[in-house]
CSV table of C-alpha atoms and ligand atoms in Angstrom, one decimal:
chain,number,residue,atom,x,y,z
A,1,MET,CA,74.2,31.3,30.9
A,2,PRO,CA,71.9,28.8,29.2
A,3,MET,CA,68.5,30.2,28.4
A,4,HIS,CA,65.6,27.8,28.7
A,5,HIS,CA,63.9,27.3,25.4
A,6,MET,CA,60.5,25.6,25.4
A,7,PRO,CA,59.6,23.4,22.5
A,8,ALA,CA,56.3,24.0,20.7
A,9,THR,CA,55.2,20.3,21.0
A,10,PRO,CA,53.2,19.6,24.2
A,11,GLN,CA,55.5,17.8,26.6
A,12,LEU,CA,54.8,14.5,28.3
A,13,ASP,CA,54.5,14.4,32.1
A,14,PRO,CA,56.3,11.2,32.9
A,15,SER,CA,54.7,11.1,36.4
A,16,THR,CA,51.4,10.2,34.7
A,17,LEU,CA,52.9,6.9,33.4
A,18,ALA,CA,53.0,3.7,35.5
A,19,PRO,CA,56.6,3.1,36.6
A,20,PHE,CA,58.4,-0.2,36.3
A,21,VAL,CA,56.1,-1.9,33.9
A,22,ASP,CA,58.6,-2.6,31.1
A,23,SER,CA,61.5,-5.0,31.5
A,24,LEU,CA,65.0,-3.6,31.0
A,25,PRO,CA,66.2,-4.2,27.4
A,26,ILE,CA,69.6,-5.8,27.2
A,27,PRO,CA,71.1,-4.9,23.8
A,28,PRO,CA,72.0,-8.0,21.7
A,29,VAL,CA,75.6,-8.9,21.4
A,30,ALA,CA,76.7,-8.2,17.8
A,31,LYS,CA,77.4,-11.3,15.7
A,32,PRO,CA,80.3,-11.3,13.3
A,33,ILE,CA,79.3,-12.1,9.7
A,34,GLY,CA,82.5,-13.9,9.2
A,35,MET,CA,86.3,-14.0,9.7
A,36,HIS,CA,88.1,-11.6,7.4
A,37,PRO,CA,91.8,-11.3,6.7
A,38,HIS,CA,93.6,-9.0,9.1
A,39,PRO,CA,94.2,-5.6,7.4
A,40,GLU,CA,97.8,-5.5,8.6
A,41,GLN,CA,98.9,-9.1,9.1
A,42,HIS,CA,98.9,-11.9,6.6
A,43,GLY,CA,97.7,-15.2,7.7
A,44,ARG,CA,95.5,-13.9,10.6
A,45,THR,CA,91.8,-13.4,10.5
A,46,LEU,CA,89.6,-11.1,12.5
A,47,PRO,CA,85.9,-11.1,13.3
A,48,HIS,CA,84.1,-8.9,10.8
A,49,TYR,CA,80.9,-7.1,11.6
A,50,ARG,CA,78.4,-5.3,9.5
A,51,ILE,CA,76.3,-2.8,11.5
A,52,VAL,CA,73.5,-0.9,9.7
A,53,GLN,CA,72.3,2.5,10.8
A,54,ARG,CA,68.5,2.8,10.2
A,55,GLU,CA,65.3,4.4,11.2
A,56,VAL,CA,63.2,2.3,13.6
A,57,ARG,CA,60.2,2.7,15.9
A,58,ILE,CA,60.9,1.8,19.5
A,59,LYS,CA,58.5,1.9,22.5
A,60,VAL,CA,60.1,3.7,25.4
A,61,HIS,CA,57.2,2.8,27.6
A,62,ARG,CA,54.3,0.3,27.6
A,63,ASP,CA,51.7,3.1,27.4
A,64,LEU,CA,53.3,5.3,24.8
A,65,PRO,CA,53.2,4.8,21.0
A,66,PRO,CA,56.6,3.8,19.5
A,67,ALA,CA,59.0,6.6,19.1
A,68,ARG,CA,60.9,7.3,15.8
A,69,MET,CA,64.6,6.7,16.4
A,70,TRP,CA,67.8,6.3,14.4
A,71,VAL,CA,69.8,3.5,15.7
A,72,TYR,CA,72.6,0.9,15.0
A,73,GLY,CA,71.1,-2.5,14.2
A,74,ASP,CA,67.5,-2.3,15.4
A,75,SER,CA,67.8,-1.5,19.1
A,76,PHE,CA,68.7,1.5,21.3
A,77,PRO,CA,71.5,1.0,22.5
A,78,GLY,CA,72.7,-0.7,19.3
A,79,PRO,CA,74.2,-4.2,19.4
A,80,THR,CA,77.1,-4.6,21.9
A,81,LEU,CA,80.5,-5.2,20.3
A,82,GLU,CA,82.5,-7.8,22.3
A,83,ILE,CA,86.1,-7.2,21.4
A,84,GLU,CA,89.1,-9.4,22.4
A,85,SER,CA,92.0,-7.2,23.5
A,86,GLY,CA,94.9,-7.3,21.1
A,87,HIS,CA,92.9,-9.3,18.6
A,88,GLY,CA,90.5,-6.6,17.5
A,89,ALA,CA,87.8,-6.5,14.9
A,90,THR,CA,86.8,-5.0,11.6
A,91,VAL,CA,83.4,-3.2,11.3
A,92,ASP,CA,81.5,-2.0,8.3
A,93,TRP,CA,79.2,0.8,9.5
A,94,VAL,CA,76.5,1.0,6.9
A,95,ASN,CA,74.4,4.2,6.5
A,96,GLN,CA,70.8,3.2,5.5
A,97,LEU,CA,69.2,6.3,7.1
A,98,PRO,CA,66.4,8.3,5.4
A,99,ALA,CA,67.3,11.2,3.1
A,100,ARG,CA,65.9,13.9,5.5
A,101,HIS,CA,66.7,14.5,9.2
A,102,PHE,CA,63.8,14.5,11.6
A,103,LEU,CA,65.6,16.8,14.2
A,104,PRO,CA,66.3,20.5,13.8
A,105,ILE,CA,69.6,21.1,12.0
A,106,ASP,CA,71.3,24.5,12.7
A,107,HIS,CA,72.8,25.3,9.3
A,108,THR,CA,74.8,28.2,10.8
A,109,LEU,CA,77.0,25.8,12.8
A,110,MET,CA,80.4,24.8,11.5
A,111,GLY,CA,80.2,21.7,9.3
A,112,ALA,CA,76.3,21.8,9.0
A,113,ASP,CA,76.1,24.1,6.0
A,114,LYS,CA,73.0,24.1,3.9
A,115,SER,CA,75.1,23.0,0.9
A,116,LEU,CA,75.9,19.7,2.6
A,117,PRO,CA,73.7,16.6,2.6
A,118,GLU,CA,71.3,16.8,5.5
A,119,VAL,CA,71.8,13.2,6.6
A,120,ARG,CA,75.4,12.2,7.3
A,121,SER,CA,77.1,9.8,9.8
A,122,VAL,CA,80.5,8.9,10.9
A,123,THR,CA,81.1,6.4,13.7
A,124,HIS,CA,83.7,6.8,16.4
A,125,LEU,CA,84.7,4.1,18.9
A,126,HIS,CA,85.0,6.2,22.2
A,127,GLY,CA,88.0,5.0,24.2
A,128,GLY,CA,89.4,2.9,21.4
A,129,ARG,CA,93.1,2.9,20.7
A,130,THR,CA,92.4,3.2,17.0
A,131,PRO,CA,94.5,4.1,13.9
A,132,ALA,CA,93.5,7.6,12.7
A,133,LYS,CA,91.9,6.4,9.5
A,134,SER,CA,89.5,4.3,11.4
A,135,ASP,CA,88.8,6.7,14.2
A,136,GLY,CA,85.9,8.5,12.6
A,137,TYR,CA,87.2,12.0,12.0
A,138,PRO,CA,84.2,14.4,12.2
A,139,GLU,CA,84.5,15.6,8.6
A,140,GLU,CA,84.9,12.1,7.1
A,141,TRP,CA,81.2,11.4,7.1
A,142,ILE,CA,79.2,9.2,4.8
A,143,THR,CA,75.7,9.6,3.4
A,144,PRO,CA,72.8,7.2,3.0
A,145,GLY,CA,73.9,4.2,0.8
A,146,GLN,CA,77.6,4.5,1.8
A,147,THR,CA,79.7,2.4,4.2
A,148,GLN,CA,82.5,3.4,6.6
A,149,SER,CA,85.0,0.5,7.0
A,150,CYS,CA,87.0,0.5,10.3
A,151,PHE,CA,89.7,-1.6,11.7
A,152,TYR,CA,89.9,-1.7,15.5
A,153,PRO,CA,93.1,-3.4,16.6
A,154,SER,CA,92.1,-2.8,20.3
A,155,ASN,CA,95.6,-3.2,21.7
A,156,GLN,CA,94.4,-1.9,25.0
A,157,GLU,CA,93.2,-3.1,28.4
A,158,SER,CA,89.7,-4.4,29.2
A,159,ALA,CA,87.2,-1.6,29.5
A,160,LEU,CA,83.7,-0.5,28.6
A,161,LEU,CA,83.9,1.6,25.5
A,162,PHE,CA,81.0,2.8,23.3
A,163,TYR,CA,80.5,3.7,19.7
A,164,HIS,CA,78.5,6.6,18.5
A,165,ASP,CA,78.0,9.1,15.7
A,166,HIS,CA,80.6,11.9,15.5
A,167,THR,CA,79.4,14.0,12.5
A,168,MET,CA,80.6,17.6,12.4
A,169,GLY,CA,77.8,20.0,13.3
A,170,ILE,CA,75.0,17.4,13.8
A,171,ASN,CA,76.4,14.7,16.1
A,172,ARG,CA,74.2,16.0,19.0
A,173,LEU,CA,71.1,15.3,16.8
A,174,ASN,CA,72.3,11.9,15.5
A,175,ILE,CA,73.1,10.6,19.0
A,176,TYR,CA,69.9,12.1,20.5
A,177,ALA,CA,68.1,10.1,17.7
A,178,GLY,CA,69.7,7.0,19.2
A,179,MET,CA,73.0,6.4,17.4
A,180,THR,CA,75.1,4.8,20.2
A,181,GLY,CA,76.0,1.4,21.5
A,182,PHE,CA,78.3,-0.4,23.9
A,183,ALA,CA,81.7,-1.9,23.0
A,184,ILE,CA,83.3,-4.1,25.6
A,185,VAL,CA,87.0,-4.9,25.4
A,186,ARG,CA,87.9,-8.1,27.3
A,187,ASP,CA,91.4,-9.4,28.3
A,188,ALA,CA,93.0,-12.3,30.1
A,189,HIS,CA,93.8,-10.4,33.2
A,190,GLU,CA,90.2,-9.4,33.7
A,191,ALA,CA,89.1,-12.9,33.1
A,192,SER,CA,91.5,-14.1,35.9
A,193,LEU,CA,89.6,-12.0,38.4
A,194,ALA,CA,86.5,-14.2,37.9
A,195,LEU,CA,84.1,-11.3,38.0
A,196,PRO,CA,80.3,-11.8,37.6
A,197,GLY,CA,79.5,-12.4,33.9
A,198,GLY,CA,76.8,-13.6,31.6
A,199,PRO,CA,73.4,-12.7,33.1
A,200,TYR,CA,75.2,-11.3,36.1
A,201,GLU,CA,76.9,-8.5,34.1
A,202,ILE,CA,74.5,-5.8,33.0
A,203,PRO,CA,75.4,-2.8,30.8
A,204,LEU,CA,73.3,0.3,31.6
A,205,LEU,CA,73.1,3.3,29.3
A,206,PHE,CA,71.6,6.4,30.9
A,207,ALA,CA,70.2,8.9,28.4
A,208,ASP,CA,67.7,11.6,29.0
A,209,ARG,CA,65.2,12.7,26.3
A,210,LEU,CA,62.5,15.3,26.0
A,211,LEU,CA,59.4,13.3,25.1
A,212,GLY,CA,56.3,14.9,23.7
A,213,LYS,CA,52.8,13.8,24.7
A,214,ASP,CA,52.8,11.6,21.6
A,215,GLY,CA,55.8,9.7,22.9
A,216,GLN,CA,58.1,11.2,20.2
A,217,LEU,CA,61.5,12.6,20.8
A,218,VAL,CA,61.5,16.4,20.9
A,219,TYR,CA,64.8,18.3,20.4
A,220,PRO,CA,64.4,21.8,21.8
A,221,VAL,CA,65.1,24.8,19.6
A,222,ALA,CA,66.0,28.5,20.3
A,223,PRO,CA,63.5,31.1,19.4
A,224,ASP,CA,65.5,32.3,16.3
A,225,GLY,CA,64.4,29.9,13.6
A,226,ASP,CA,67.5,30.3,11.5
A,227,ASN,CA,69.7,29.5,14.5
A,228,PRO,CA,67.9,26.8,16.5
A,229,TRP,CA,71.0,25.6,18.4
A,230,VAL,CA,70.6,25.5,22.1
A,231,PRO,CA,73.5,25.3,24.6
A,232,GLU,CA,72.2,22.4,26.6
A,233,VAL,CA,69.4,19.8,26.5
A,234,PHE,CA,67.7,18.3,29.5
A,235,GLY,CA,65.0,15.8,29.0
A,236,ASN,CA,61.9,15.1,31.0
A,237,SER,CA,62.5,11.4,30.8
A,238,ILE,CA,65.7,9.5,31.7
A,239,LEU,CA,65.8,6.3,29.6
A,240,VAL,CA,67.8,3.3,30.8
A,241,ASN,CA,68.8,1.2,27.8
A,242,GLY,CA,66.1,3.0,25.9
A,243,LYS,CA,63.2,2.5,28.4
A,244,LEU,CA,61.6,4.9,30.7
A,245,LEU,CA,61.6,3.5,34.3
A,246,PRO,CA,62.2,-0.2,33.5
A,247,TYR,CA,62.6,-3.0,35.9
A,248,HIS,CA,65.0,-5.9,35.9
A,249,GLU,CA,64.8,-9.2,37.8
A,250,VAL,CA,68.0,-10.1,39.6
A,251,GLU,CA,69.1,-12.9,42.0
A,252,PRO,CA,70.2,-12.1,45.6
A,253,ARG,CA,73.9,-12.3,44.7
A,254,LEU,CA,76.8,-10.2,43.4
A,255,TYR,CA,76.3,-8.4,40.1
A,256,ARG,CA,78.5,-6.4,37.8
A,257,LEU,CA,76.9,-3.2,36.5
A,258,ARG,CA,78.6,-1.4,33.6
A,259,LEU,CA,77.3,2.2,33.9
A,260,PHE,CA,77.6,4.6,31.0
A,261,ASN,CA,76.3,8.2,30.8
A,262,GLY,CA,75.3,8.5,27.2
A,263,SER,CA,73.3,11.7,27.7
A,264,ASN,CA,73.8,14.8,25.6
A,265,GLY,CA,74.4,17.0,28.6
A,266,ARG,CA,73.0,15.6,31.9
A,267,PHE,CA,75.3,14.7,34.8
A,268,TYR,CA,74.2,11.9,37.2
A,269,ARG,CA,74.9,10.8,40.7
A,270,ILE,CA,74.0,7.2,40.6
A,271,ALA,CA,73.0,5.3,43.8
A,272,LEU,CA,70.8,2.5,45.0
A,273,GLU,CA,67.8,3.4,47.1
A,274,GLY,CA,68.8,3.4,50.8
A,275,LYS,CA,72.4,4.1,49.8
A,276,PRO,CA,74.0,0.6,50.2
A,277,THR,CA,77.7,0.3,49.5
A,278,LEU,CA,78.7,0.1,45.9
A,279,HIS,CA,82.1,-1.4,45.0
A,280,VAL,CA,83.6,0.5,42.1
A,281,ILE,CA,86.2,-1.6,40.3
A,282,GLY,CA,86.8,0.4,37.2
A,283,ASN,CA,86.1,3.5,35.2
A,284,ASP,CA,86.5,4.8,31.6
A,285,GLN,CA,89.6,2.9,30.6
A,286,GLY,CA,89.5,-0.2,32.8
A,287,LEU,CA,90.2,-1.5,36.3
A,288,LEU,CA,91.2,0.5,39.3
A,289,ALA,CA,94.1,-0.7,41.4
A,290,ALA,CA,91.6,-2.0,44.0
A,291,PRO,CA,87.9,-1.7,44.6
A,292,VAL,CA,86.7,1.7,46.0
A,293,GLU,CA,83.7,1.7,48.2
A,294,THR,CA,81.2,4.5,47.8
A,295,LYS,CA,77.4,5.1,48.1
A,296,ARG,CA,77.1,7.4,45.1
A,297,ILE,CA,78.8,7.5,41.7
A,298,PRO,CA,79.0,10.8,39.8
A,299,LEU,CA,79.0,10.4,36.0
A,300,ALA,CA,79.6,13.3,33.5
A,301,PRO,CA,78.5,12.7,29.9
A,302,ALA,CA,80.7,10.0,28.4
A,303,GLU,CA,82.0,8.8,31.7
A,304,ARG,CA,81.7,5.1,32.7
A,305,ALA,CA,81.9,3.2,35.9
A,306,ASP,CA,82.3,-0.5,36.5
A,307,VAL,CA,80.5,-1.5,39.7
A,308,LEU,CA,80.0,-4.6,41.8
A,309,VAL,CA,76.7,-4.6,43.7
A,310,ASP,CA,75.6,-7.3,46.2
A,311,PHE,CA,71.9,-7.8,46.0
A,312,SER,CA,71.9,-10.5,48.7
A,313,ASP,CA,70.9,-7.9,51.3
A,314,PHE,CA,67.7,-7.2,49.3
A,315,ALA,CA,66.5,-10.8,48.9
A,316,GLY,CA,62.8,-10.8,48.1
A,317,LYS,CA,62.6,-7.0,47.9
A,318,ASN,CA,62.6,-4.3,45.2
A,319,VAL,CA,65.3,-1.7,45.2
A,320,LYS,CA,65.4,1.4,42.9
A,321,LEU,CA,68.5,2.8,41.1
A,322,VAL,CA,68.3,6.5,41.4
A,323,SER,CA,70.2,9.7,40.5
A,324,ASP,CA,69.7,12.3,43.2
A,325,SER,CA,65.9,12.6,43.3
A,326,PHE,CA,65.2,10.9,40.0
A,327,ASP,CA,64.2,7.3,39.8
A,328,LEU,CA,66.0,5.5,37.0
A,329,MET,CA,64.9,1.9,37.3
A,330,GLN,CA,63.9,-0.9,39.7
A,331,PHE,CA,65.7,-4.1,40.5
A,332,ARG,CA,63.4,-6.9,41.6
A,333,VAL,CA,65.5,-9.2,43.8
A,334,GLY,CA,64.5,-12.8,43.9
A,335,ALA,CA,64.4,-14.8,47.2
A,336,LYS,CA,67.2,-17.3,46.2
A,337,ALA,CA,70.2,-17.3,44.0
A,338,SER,CA,70.4,-20.1,41.4
A,339,THR,CA,74.2,-20.2,41.4
A,340,PRO,CA,76.9,-19.5,44.0
A,341,SER,CA,77.8,-15.8,44.2
A,342,HIS,CA,81.1,-14.4,43.2
A,343,ALA,CA,83.6,-12.8,45.6
A,344,ILE,CA,84.7,-9.2,45.4
A,345,PRO,CA,88.5,-9.2,44.6
A,346,LYS,CA,90.7,-7.4,47.1
A,347,THR,CA,93.0,-6.1,44.4
A,348,LEU,CA,92.4,-5.6,40.7
A,349,ARG,CA,95.9,-5.0,39.4
A,350,ASP,CA,99.2,-6.6,40.1
A,351,ARG,CA,101.1,-3.3,39.9
A,352,PRO,CA,100.2,0.2,41.1
A,353,LEU,CA,99.0,2.6,38.4
A,354,PRO,CA,101.8,4.9,37.2
A,355,LEU,CA,101.4,8.6,38.1
A,356,ASP,CA,104.8,10.3,37.8
A,357,GLU,CA,104.6,13.9,36.7
A,358,LYS,CA,108.4,13.8,35.9
A,359,THR,CA,107.6,11.5,32.9
A,360,ALA,CA,106.0,14.5,31.1
A,361,ILE,CA,108.3,16.2,28.6
A,362,ARG,CA,106.0,19.3,28.3
A,363,THR,CA,103.0,21.1,29.8
A,364,ARG,CA,100.3,22.7,27.7
A,365,ARG,CA,97.9,25.2,29.2
A,366,LEU,CA,94.6,25.1,27.3
A,367,THR,CA,91.6,27.2,28.1
A,368,LEU,CA,87.9,26.4,27.9
A,369,ASP,CA,86.0,29.6,26.9
A,370,GLU,CA,82.4,30.6,26.6
A,371,THR,CA,81.3,33.3,24.2
A,372,LEU,CA,78.3,35.4,25.2
A,373,ASP,CA,76.1,37.7,23.2
A,374,ASP,CA,75.2,41.2,24.4
A,375,ILE,CA,72.4,40.0,26.6
A,376,GLN,CA,74.7,37.3,28.1
A,377,ASN,CA,73.2,34.4,26.3
A,378,SER,CA,75.6,31.7,25.4
A,379,MET,CA,76.7,31.8,21.7
A,380,GLY,CA,79.0,28.9,22.1
A,381,MET,CA,82.2,27.6,23.6
A,382,LEU,CA,85.7,27.2,22.3
A,383,LEU,CA,88.8,25.4,23.3
A,384,ASN,CA,91.8,27.7,23.7
A,385,LYS,CA,89.8,30.5,22.0
A,386,THR,CA,90.4,28.7,18.8
A,387,PRO,CA,87.8,27.7,16.1
A,388,TRP,CA,87.8,24.3,14.6
A,389,HIS,CA,89.3,25.2,11.3
A,390,ALA,CA,92.4,27.1,12.6
A,391,PRO,CA,95.6,25.2,12.0
A,392,ILE,CA,96.5,22.4,14.4
A,393,THR,CA,98.3,23.7,17.5
A,394,GLU,CA,98.6,20.6,19.6
A,395,LYS,CA,101.2,18.2,18.2
A,396,PRO,CA,102.4,15.8,20.8
A,397,VAL,CA,105.0,13.2,19.8
A,398,LEU,CA,104.2,9.5,19.8
A,399,ASN,CA,105.5,7.7,22.8
A,400,THR,CA,106.0,10.8,24.9
A,401,THR,CA,104.0,12.0,27.9
A,402,GLU,CA,102.6,15.5,28.4
A,403,ILE,CA,100.6,17.3,31.1
A,404,TRP,CA,97.6,19.2,29.8
A,405,GLU,CA,96.3,21.9,32.1
A,406,LEU,CA,92.6,22.5,31.3
A,407,VAL,CA,91.7,26.0,32.4
A,408,ASN,CA,87.9,26.3,32.7
A,409,LEU,CA,87.0,30.0,32.4
A,410,THR,CA,83.3,29.2,31.9
A,411,GLU,CA,80.5,28.9,34.4
A,412,ASP,CA,79.7,25.2,33.6
A,413,SER,CA,81.4,21.9,34.1
A,414,HIS,CA,82.6,20.4,30.9
A,415,PRO,CA,83.7,16.8,30.4
A,416,ILE,CA,86.8,16.9,28.2
A,417,HIS,CA,87.6,13.8,26.1
A,418,LEU,CA,90.8,13.1,24.1
A,419,HIS,CA,90.6,10.5,21.3
A,420,LEU,CA,93.2,7.7,21.0
A,421,VAL,CA,94.7,8.0,24.5
A,422,ARG,CA,94.1,7.2,28.1
A,423,PHE,CA,95.3,9.5,30.9
A,424,ARG,CA,95.5,10.0,34.6
A,425,VAL,CA,93.9,12.9,36.5
A,426,LEU,CA,96.6,14.7,38.5
A,427,ASP,CA,94.6,17.3,40.4
A,428,ARG,CA,92.1,20.2,40.2
A,429,ARG,CA,92.9,23.7,41.6
A,430,PRO,CA,90.7,26.8,41.7
A,431,LEU,CA,92.0,30.0,40.2
A,432,ASP,CA,91.0,33.6,39.9
A,433,THR,CA,89.6,33.5,36.4
A,434,TYR,CA,89.2,37.3,36.1
A,435,GLY,CA,92.8,37.8,36.9
A,436,PHE,CA,93.8,35.0,34.5
A,437,GLN,CA,91.9,36.7,31.6
A,438,MET,CA,93.5,40.1,32.4
A,439,THR,CA,97.1,39.0,32.9
A,440,GLY,CA,97.4,35.4,31.6
A,441,GLU,CA,98.8,34.4,35.0
A,442,ALA,CA,97.2,31.7,37.1
A,443,ARG,CA,96.6,33.0,40.7
A,444,PHE,CA,95.3,30.1,42.7
A,445,THR,CA,92.6,30.7,45.2
A,446,GLY,CA,92.8,27.3,47.0
A,447,PRO,CA,94.8,24.2,47.3
A,448,ALA,CA,95.1,21.5,44.6
A,449,MET,CA,92.6,18.7,45.1
A,450,PRO,CA,93.6,15.2,44.2
A,451,PRO,CA,91.2,13.3,42.0
A,452,GLU,CA,88.3,11.5,43.6
A,453,PRO,CA,89.1,7.8,44.4
A,454,LEU,CA,86.7,6.8,41.7
A,455,GLU,CA,88.8,8.8,39.2
A,456,SER,CA,92.0,7.1,40.2
A,457,GLY,CA,92.3,4.7,37.2
A,458,TRP,CA,93.0,5.4,33.6
A,459,LYS,CA,90.5,7.8,32.1
A,460,ASP,CA,89.5,9.1,28.7
A,461,THR,CA,87.1,11.8,29.8
A,462,VAL,CA,87.6,14.2,32.7
A,463,ARG,CA,85.2,16.6,34.3
A,464,THR,CA,86.6,20.1,34.4
A,465,ASP,CA,84.9,22.4,36.8
A,466,PRO,CA,84.2,26.1,36.5
A,467,GLY,CA,87.0,28.4,37.6
A,468,THR,CA,89.4,25.4,38.0
A,469,ILE,CA,92.5,24.1,36.4
A,470,THR,CA,92.3,20.4,35.8
A,471,ARG,CA,95.6,18.7,35.2
A,472,ILE,CA,95.9,15.4,33.3
A,473,LEU,CA,99.0,13.3,32.6
A,474,VAL,CA,98.7,11.9,29.1
A,475,PRO,CA,101.0,9.3,27.5
A,476,PHE,CA,100.5,9.6,23.7
A,477,GLU,CA,100.6,5.9,22.8
A,478,GLY,CA,99.3,3.8,19.9
A,479,TYR,CA,99.4,5.7,16.6
A,480,ALA,CA,100.6,8.8,14.9
A,481,GLY,CA,98.0,10.8,13.1
A,482,ARG,CA,95.2,13.4,13.3
A,483,TYR,CA,92.7,13.0,16.1
A,484,VAL,CA,90.3,15.3,18.0
A,485,TRP,CA,89.7,16.4,21.5
A,486,HIS,CA,86.5,18.0,22.6
A,487,CYS,CA,83.9,18.7,25.2
A,488,HIS,CA,81.5,15.7,25.5
A,489,ILE,CA,78.4,17.9,26.2
A,490,LEU,CA,77.2,17.3,22.6
A,491,GLU,CA,75.7,20.7,22.1
A,492,HIS,CA,79.1,22.3,22.9
A,493,GLU,CA,81.0,19.8,20.8
A,494,ASP,CA,78.8,20.7,17.8
A,495,ASN,CA,79.4,24.4,18.3
A,496,GLU,CA,83.2,24.2,18.0
A,497,MET,CA,84.1,23.1,21.5
A,498,MET,CA,86.3,20.7,19.6
A,499,ARG,CA,89.8,20.9,18.1
A,500,PRO,CA,91.9,18.6,16.0
A,501,TYR,CA,95.3,17.5,17.4
A,502,GLU,CA,98.0,15.6,15.7
A,503,VAL,CA,100.3,12.9,17.2
A,504,LEU,CA,103.6,13.2,15.4
A,505,PRO,CA,105.7,10.1,14.6
A,506,GLY,CA,108.3,9.5,17.3
B,1,CU,CU1,81.2,21.8,27.2
């Protein structure tokens, strides 16, 4: 039951701005500052990065004054980390942010107490198979002047990951301010497919923001000044790589688009104008078994899609990238390609992806709950009716597989993300939620639906729909230690729709 809260600042009407006048920014590839000794192996060295978090001013549109943002490096999205699978990297995340926050902190939220420093950051590599001490636990934040040193072994398959702030109680504000960037894991198998690369591979971050008439970011607040948290934020402007309605010049050939929904709470359905066929080759955690043809790609917050698009049918024309009725950006397709095009591979993996329920040694049923006040406004959401600080209840054993049944008892879709692991979506099945709350028994009201073909690969974030049990098959691989799982609608995550879990040594 989200209420709509209007901010006091006069809002921009984006339709008054000229569309497609700014070129699409492509974030710079991060450059290592050197090769450092491997933290766990003598005699090996790793690329070492130093990435600074700072306040900058960035123009989101030609005709708007620069907006104040907090970013990694000096761009939004921040510099792209290119990581070689199995080789990894070390990163020093350096907090050089100002002493005061410029967005409205709700000090009544868990982990955002008035007694704590206002400006805090902790960086998490989303989708990374990362040791717990480098994973960016939400309470292990640093303050301006401090550095968080992380080791990313990246023993995992090629995939589009992203890094972002994960600070307890304020991560929705830090990310809204701009604290996110791409991280791309590459491996030899992907290289063998000869997919479009270099200028023919384009990372695209979609992130909506509420812009004021002055071009500044506005974060909406609830009417109660002491409790400004709002359950959802929907911007009036959808930024693509930080620009409002940018254009990008392409050649009439095959391109690889790496799509990432980096919004706080908005869901997209991405398509090209005229609905030409899109060839989806991967999602959150890497390649599908074979390309899936579709005309529209749904993306919940934190979901990614790896897509091949053939612009040769649009030679000499402009074509818009859209989400339902929203324009996102424009591709200007040249008349001639400068290099021969690539082919779309017929298969992407040598072996089928495993999906055997019998490999699971246990099943956990976990609820998604919404708490309402007496006039039915949302107070917050919880996982399994359990607040953040309650003792850890989910303790899977390293190198075992479990089924997690996510029972969504709320009226919204929630994208659920587990740190450390990758998983397969088994199915979604509607249930009588009222009956479930009365008796604890699941009475199904329809058949189990298999995942959509686009969801058929390895995932790290799954959309759970209202009144539905979503089942995922999760091999707990990589490392023992304490991690988190949470809703990736950032307003929910910040209001305790997040729980720790612990992988026990096998
Ligand atoms: Cu949620």
